[in-house]
Coordinates of C-alpha atoms and ligand atoms in Angstrom, one line a residue:
X1 CA 58.1 169.9 110.2
X2 CA 57.1 166.3 109.1
X3 CA 57.9 165.0 106.8
X4 CA 54.7 165.1 105.2
X5 CA 55.3 168.4 103.6
X6 CA 59.0 167.4 101.8
X7 CA 57.0 164.6 99.8
X8 CA 57.6 165.1 96.5
X9 CA 54.1 162.9 96.1
X10 CA 51.1 162.4 98.7
X11 CA 52.5 159.2 100.9
X12 CA 50.9 158.1 103.8
X13 CA 52.2 158.8 107.4
X14 CA 49.3 157.4 109.2
X15 CA 49.8 153.7 108.4
X16 CA 53.2 151.9 108.7
X17 CA 53.4 149.8 105.3
X18 CA 53.6 146.3 106.9
X19 CA 55.6 143.5 105.5
X20 CA 54.0 140.1 107.4
X21 CA 57.7 138.3 109.5
X22 CA 57.8 134.8 108.8
X23 CA 59.7 132.0 110.2
X24 CA 61.6 131.6 113.8
X25 CA 63.1 134.1 116.3
X26 CA 66.4 131.5 118.4
X27 CA 67.8 131.5 121.2
X28 CA 71.4 129.3 120.6
X29 CA 73.2 128.9 124.3
X30 CA 76.6 127.6 123.1
X31 CA 78.5 131.1 124.1
X32 CA 81.5 130.0 123.9
X33 CA 81.8 129.2 120.1
X34 CA 83.0 132.1 117.8
X35 CA 84.5 132.0 114.8
X36 CA 87.7 134.0 115.2
X37 CA 86.6 136.5 111.8
X38 CA 83.1 137.1 113.1
X39 CA 83.8 138.4 116.3
X40 CA 86.6 140.7 115.1
X41 CA 84.1 141.9 113.3
X42 CA 82.3 142.0 115.7
X43 CA 84.3 144.7 118.0
X44 CA 85.4 146.2 114.8
X45 CA 81.4 147.6 114.9
X46 CA 81.8 148.2 118.5
X47 CA 84.7 150.2 117.8
X48 CA 83.9 152.1 115.0
X49 CA 80.5 153.4 115.8
X50 CA 80.2 157.9 115.1
X51 CA 78.4 160.0 115.6
X52 CA 76.6 162.0 112.8
X53 CA 76.2 165.5 114.9
X54 CA 79.8 165.6 116.4
X55 CA 81.9 163.6 112.8
X56 CA 79.9 165.5 110.1
X57 CA 80.1 168.9 109.9
X58 CA 76.2 169.6 109.0
X59 CA 77.3 173.9 109.0
X60 CA 78.8 173.4 105.5
X61 CA 75.9 175.0 103.4
X62 CA 74.5 172.8 100.5
X63 CA 73.0 174.5 97.4
X64 CA 69.9 172.2 96.9
X65 CA 69.7 173.2 93.6
X66 CA 73.4 171.6 92.8
X67 CA 73.9 169.2 95.4
X68 CA 76.9 167.2 95.2
X69 CA 78.6 169.8 91.9
X70 CA 77.7 167.4 88.9
X71 CA 78.7 168.5 85.4
X72 CA 75.1 168.5 83.5
X73 CA 76.8 165.8 81.1
X74 CA 75.7 163.0 83.3
X75 CA 72.2 163.7 83.2
X76 CA 70.5 160.7 80.8
X77 CA 68.3 163.6 78.7
X78 CA 71.6 165.9 78.5
X79 CA 71.5 167.6 74.9
X80 CA 68.4 166.1 73.7
X81 CA 65.5 168.0 72.3
X82 CA 63.8 167.0 76.1
X83 CA 67.0 168.8 77.9
X84 CA 68.1 171.4 75.1
X85 CA 63.6 173.2 75.5
X86 CA 64.1 173.6 79.2
X87 CA 65.0 176.6 80.7
X88 CA 67.7 177.0 83.5
X89 CA 65.2 177.3 86.5
X90 CA 64.0 173.8 85.2
X91 CA 67.6 171.7 85.0
X92 CA 68.1 173.9 88.1
X93 CA 64.9 171.7 89.5
X94 CA 65.6 168.3 88.0
X95 CA 68.7 168.5 89.3
X96 CA 67.1 169.2 92.3
X97 CA 64.6 166.4 92.4
X98 CA 66.9 163.7 91.3
X99 CA 69.5 164.1 94.1
X100 CA 66.4 163.9 96.4
X101 CA 65.4 161.4 94.2
X102 CA 68.7 159.0 94.8
X103 CA 69.2 160.1 98.9
X104 CA 66.2 159.5 99.0
X105 CA 65.6 155.4 98.4
X106 CA 69.4 155.4 100.1
X107 CA 66.9 156.7 102.9
X108 CA 64.6 153.8 102.9
X109 CA 67.3 151.5 101.9
X110 CA 69.2 152.5 105.4
X111 CA 65.6 151.8 107.0
X112 CA 65.1 148.3 105.5
X113 CA 69.0 147.5 106.1
X114 CA 68.4 148.2 110.2
X115 CA 64.8 146.4 110.0
X116 CA 66.6 143.3 107.9
X117 CA 69.3 143.3 110.1
X118 CA 67.5 143.4 113.3
X119 CA 65.5 140.3 112.1
X120 CA 69.3 138.8 111.6
X121 CA 70.0 138.7 115.1
X122 CA 66.3 137.1 115.9
X123 CA 66.5 134.3 113.2
X124 CA 70.2 133.5 112.2
X125 CA 70.8 130.6 114.6
X126 CA 74.9 131.1 115.7
X127 CA 75.4 134.0 118.3
X128 CA 78.2 135.3 116.9
X129 CA 76.4 135.7 113.8
X130 CA 73.8 137.7 116.3
X131 CA 76.5 140.0 117.7
X132 CA 77.3 141.0 114.9
X133 CA 74.5 142.1 113.1
X134 CA 73.2 143.7 116.6
X135 CA 75.9 145.7 115.4
X136 CA 74.6 146.2 112.1
X137 CA 71.5 147.4 113.0
X138 CA 72.9 150.5 115.7
X139 CA 75.0 151.5 111.8
X140 CA 72.1 151.4 109.8
X141 CA 70.3 153.4 112.4
X142 CA 72.9 155.9 112.5
X143 CA 73.1 155.7 108.8
X144 CA 69.1 156.8 108.6
X145 CA 69.3 159.2 110.3
X146 CA 71.7 161.0 109.2
X147 CA 70.2 160.8 105.3
X148 CA 67.6 162.0 106.8
X149 CA 68.8 164.6 108.4
X150 CA 71.0 165.4 104.8
X151 CA 67.5 165.9 102.8
X152 CA 65.2 167.4 105.6
X153 CA 67.8 169.9 106.7
X154 CA 69.7 170.5 103.3
X155 CA 67.1 169.0 99.6
X156 CA 64.0 169.6 101.5
X157 CA 62.2 167.9 99.6
X158 CA 61.6 163.3 99.6
X159 CA 60.7 161.1 97.3
X160 CA 58.7 157.4 98.6
X161 CA 60.3 154.8 98.4
X162 CA 60.6 152.6 95.0
X163 CA 57.5 150.4 93.7
X164 CA 60.5 147.6 92.9
X165 CA 63.1 148.0 96.2
X166 CA 59.3 148.0 98.4
X167 CA 59.7 145.1 96.6
X168 CA 62.8 143.2 96.4
X169 CA 62.5 144.8 101.1
X170 CA 59.1 142.3 100.9
X171 CA 60.2 139.3 99.1
X172 CA 63.2 139.3 101.7
X173 CA 61.8 139.9 104.7
X174 CA 58.4 137.6 104.0
X175 CA 61.0 134.8 103.4
X176 CA 61.0 132.4 106.3
X177 CA 64.3 130.9 105.4
X178 CA 67.2 132.9 107.5
X179 CA 69.3 133.5 104.8
X180 CA 67.1 134.9 103.0
X181 CA 67.3 138.7 104.4
X182 CA 71.9 137.7 104.1
X183 CA 71.1 137.4 99.9
X184 CA 69.0 139.9 99.5
X185 CA 69.4 143.0 102.0
X186 CA 73.6 142.2 102.6
X187 CA 74.3 140.9 99.5
X188 CA 72.1 142.6 97.3
X189 CA 71.2 145.8 98.5
X190 CA 74.0 146.4 100.0
X191 CA 76.2 145.6 97.1
X192 CA 74.4 147.9 94.7
X193 CA 74.2 151.2 96.8
X194 CA 77.5 150.4 98.3
X195 CA 78.6 150.9 94.1
X196 CA 76.6 153.9 94.6
X197 CA 77.8 155.8 96.9
X198 CA 80.5 154.9 95.6
X199 CA 80.0 156.3 92.3
X200 CA 78.5 159.8 94.6
X201 CA 81.4 159.6 96.5
X202 CA 84.0 160.4 94.1
X203 CA 82.2 162.3 91.5
X204 CA 80.9 165.1 93.9
X205 CA 82.8 168.2 94.6
X206 CA 80.6 168.9 97.5
X207 CA 82.5 168.6 100.5
X208 CA 79.3 167.6 102.6
X209 CA 77.7 164.9 101.1
X210 CA 81.1 163.2 100.1
X211 CA 81.5 163.7 104.2
X212 CA 78.5 161.7 104.8
X213 CA 78.9 159.0 101.8
X214 CA 82.6 158.6 103.5
X215 CA 81.2 157.1 106.9
X216 CA 78.1 155.3 105.7
X217 CA 80.4 154.0 103.7
X218 CA 83.3 153.2 105.8
X219 CA 80.3 151.2 108.3
X220 CA 79.2 149.1 105.0
X221 CA 82.1 147.9 104.1
X222 CA 82.1 145.5 107.8
X223 CA 78.3 144.8 106.5
X224 CA 79.8 143.4 102.8
X225 CA 81.4 141.4 104.3
X226 CA 79.6 139.8 107.4
X227 CA 76.9 139.1 104.7
X228 CA 80.6 137.1 102.8
X229 CA 81.5 135.2 106.3
X230 CA 77.8 133.8 107.2
X231 CA 77.5 133.0 103.2
X232 CA 80.2 131.6 102.2
X233 CA 79.8 129.0 105.4
X234 CA 75.9 128.4 104.9
X235 CA 76.6 127.8 101.5
X236 CA 79.5 124.6 101.3
X237 CA 76.1 123.2 103.0
X238 CA 73.2 123.4 100.5
X239 CA 71.4 120.7 98.4
X240 CA 72.0 121.5 94.9
X241 CA 67.9 122.4 94.6
X242 CA 68.5 124.7 97.3
X243 CA 71.7 126.4 95.3
X244 CA 69.3 127.3 92.5
X245 CA 66.7 128.4 94.3
X246 CA 69.4 130.9 95.3
X247 CA 70.5 131.3 92.4
X248 CA 67.1 132.3 90.8
X249 CA 66.9 135.1 93.5
X250 CA 69.0 136.4 92.6
X251 CA 69.3 136.2 88.9
X252 CA 65.8 137.6 89.4
X253 CA 67.0 140.4 92.1
X254 CA 69.8 141.7 89.7
X255 CA 67.6 141.9 86.8
X256 CA 64.5 144.1 88.8
X257 CA 67.5 146.5 90.4
X258 CA 68.6 146.9 87.2
X259 CA 66.6 147.5 85.0
X260 CA 63.5 149.7 87.2
X261 CA 65.5 151.2 89.9
X262 CA 66.5 154.7 88.2
X263 CA 64.6 157.2 88.8
X264 CA 61.4 156.6 86.6
X265 CA 59.0 158.3 89.2
X266 CA 61.2 161.8 88.5
X267 CA 60.6 162.7 85.5
X268 CA 56.7 162.7 85.5
X269 CA 56.8 164.5 88.5
X270 CA 58.5 167.2 87.6
X271 CA 55.7 167.2 84.4
X272 CA 58.1 165.6 81.4
X273 CA 57.2 162.6 79.6
X274 CA 57.7 159.9 82.0
X275 CA 58.2 157.5 78.3
X276 CA 59.9 159.4 76.3
X277 CA 62.7 160.2 79.2
X278 CA 63.2 156.7 80.1
X279 CA 63.5 155.7 76.5
X280 CA 66.9 158.6 76.7
X281 CA 67.5 156.9 79.6
X282 CA 67.7 153.2 78.5
X283 CA 70.3 155.0 75.1
X284 CA 72.3 157.5 77.6
X285 CA 75.9 155.9 77.7
X286 CA 76.3 157.6 81.3
X287 CA 73.4 155.9 82.8
X288 CA 74.7 152.4 80.4
X289 CA 77.7 153.1 82.5
X290 CA 76.5 153.8 85.5
X291 CA 73.9 150.3 85.6
X292 CA 77.2 148.5 85.3
X293 CA 79.2 150.0 87.2
X294 CA 76.3 149.1 89.7
X295 CA 76.9 145.4 89.8
X296 CA 81.0 145.9 90.8
X297 CA 79.8 145.0 94.3
X298 CA 77.2 142.4 93.7
X299 CA 78.9 140.3 91.6
X300 CA 82.7 139.4 93.0
X301 CA 80.1 138.8 96.4
X302 CA 78.2 136.8 94.9
X303 CA 80.9 134.3 93.2
X304 CA 82.7 134.3 96.9
X305 CA 79.9 132.7 98.6
X306 CA 79.4 130.5 95.3
X307 CA 76.1 130.7 93.8
X308 CA 78.3 131.3 90.9
X309 CA 75.9 128.1 88.8
X310 CA 75.0 128.4 84.5
X311 CA 72.4 130.5 85.6
X312 CA 73.6 133.3 87.3
X313 CA 77.0 133.9 84.8
X314 CA 74.9 133.4 82.3
X315 CA 72.8 136.5 83.2
X316 CA 76.3 138.4 84.1
X317 CA 77.4 137.8 80.9
X318 CA 73.9 138.4 79.6
X319 CA 74.2 142.2 81.7
X320 CA 77.9 142.4 80.5
X321 CA 79.4 142.4 84.0
X322 CA 81.2 138.4 83.7
X323 CA 84.4 140.1 84.4
X324 CA 83.4 141.7 87.6
X325 CA 83.1 138.9 89.5
X326 CA 87.9 138.7 89.5
X327 CA 87.3 142.2 90.6
X328 CA 89.6 142.3 94.6
X329 CA 86.9 142.8 97.6
X330 CA 89.3 143.1 99.8
X331 CA 90.8 146.1 98.4
X332 CA 88.1 148.2 98.1
X333 CA 86.9 148.0 101.4
X334 CA 90.2 148.6 102.1
X335 CA 90.2 151.2 100.6
X336 CA 86.8 152.4 101.6
X337 CA 87.8 152.7 105.1
X338 CA 90.9 154.5 104.4
X339 CA 89.0 157.4 102.7
X340 CA 86.7 158.0 105.2
X341 CA 89.9 158.1 107.4
X342 CA 91.9 160.6 105.8
X343 CA 89.1 163.1 105.0
X344 CA 88.5 162.8 108.8
X345 CA 92.2 163.6 109.0
X346 CA 91.9 166.4 106.5
X347 CA 89.8 167.4 108.9
X348 CA 91.5 167.6 111.9
X349 CA 94.0 169.3 109.8
X350 CA 92.5 172.0 108.7
X351 CA 91.6 172.5 111.9
X352 CA 94.5 172.8 113.2
X353 CA 95.5 174.9 110.4
X354 CA 92.7 178.0 111.8
X355 CA 93.4 177.4 115.4
X356 CA 97.0 178.5 114.8
X357 CA 95.5 181.2 113.0
X358 CA 93.4 182.4 115.7
X359 CA 96.4 181.9 118.4
X360 CA 98.6 184.3 115.8
X361 CA 95.7 187.0 115.3
X362 CA 95.6 186.8 118.4
X363 CA 98.7 187.6 119.3
X364 CA 99.1 190.6 117.1
X365 CA 95.8 191.4 118.5
X366 CA 97.4 191.7 122.5
X367 CA 100.6 193.6 120.2
X368 CA 99.3 196.4 118.9
X369 CA 97.4 196.3 123.0
X370 CA 100.3 196.9 124.2
X371 CA 102.1 198.8 122.5
X372 CA 104.7 201.0 124.1
X373 CA 104.6 203.8 126.2
X374 CA 106.7 206.7 124.4
X375 CA 108.9 208.2 126.7
X376 CA 109.4 211.5 127.1
Ligands
FE2_1 FE1 73.7 151.7 105.6
FE2_2 FE1 74.5 148.6 105.8

């Protein structure tokens, strides 16, 4: 079935969205000068490839009206007069639309990440970074494939890309400076996505989305480490003017992501008053905590790569997230990797138990067939 029939509103599928390319494709003839940490990340990238067709258990059923198994209280309009007027059917429909919106933005973001990673392969000067970005391009393709399958097979509804996410992708890709896809995608968009994936991974009570989010996060932990390593080195050399420009971009992008990526388009689509619902989003304690949580990964990375001037610190203080700069990124990343492996382990153990039960049942059945014949 074409995705067209699943979009929440009409999308032009005849034409592609074309972002003009800027900057040079760079070749290097130095094949022997890789940085150890980057090369070991590349090795890990090659070793840890996985395939959604075999690693994810797609036979698990998903209720599209309750795909994540979250309580009603997480809705931004919970307990408001609008909420109280909704029938159970409407609440279920809203639940489905919110999940579809969220996972659709993950999906479009993954396509953006694949294109940015490919762009980095072209434009970054060093071969070790090109090698790494090539594995990331493949990782992002697998992520886009996985989210597309989840939406198409399990939710049956897809939202178009959010305008502000598209704007950020456009800004990131049209800039001719080679570090901008890193900063825009690897640090900001990936950092935000990682926090959102993490929150849903930890909150969902449903096994299929939990597997998907944990496995995708296992790869994303490497991507963020790559952005940090590459930019930390490069940003030591920046002039103060160059640093200023990047800090301004970070501040603007962070406000944009905090204030504009919040599913506003869902309300109108399900027939609710968009302005009124959006007002509740601003006031809802759950949503305020959620928006702040989105910065748990970005702020420490921005600090780590050295874009920590007064403008950035002021903006983060204003958002109330400045203290997040001290989070231990390595520990967070290790946790992401361990959690995915833990799920694999639990699945293997469950399979073993199933096998053993089947063996016992078979033995019992054989035993029943082989009843000794009574002898007179
Ligand atoms: Fe990804
Ligand atoms: Fe990624």
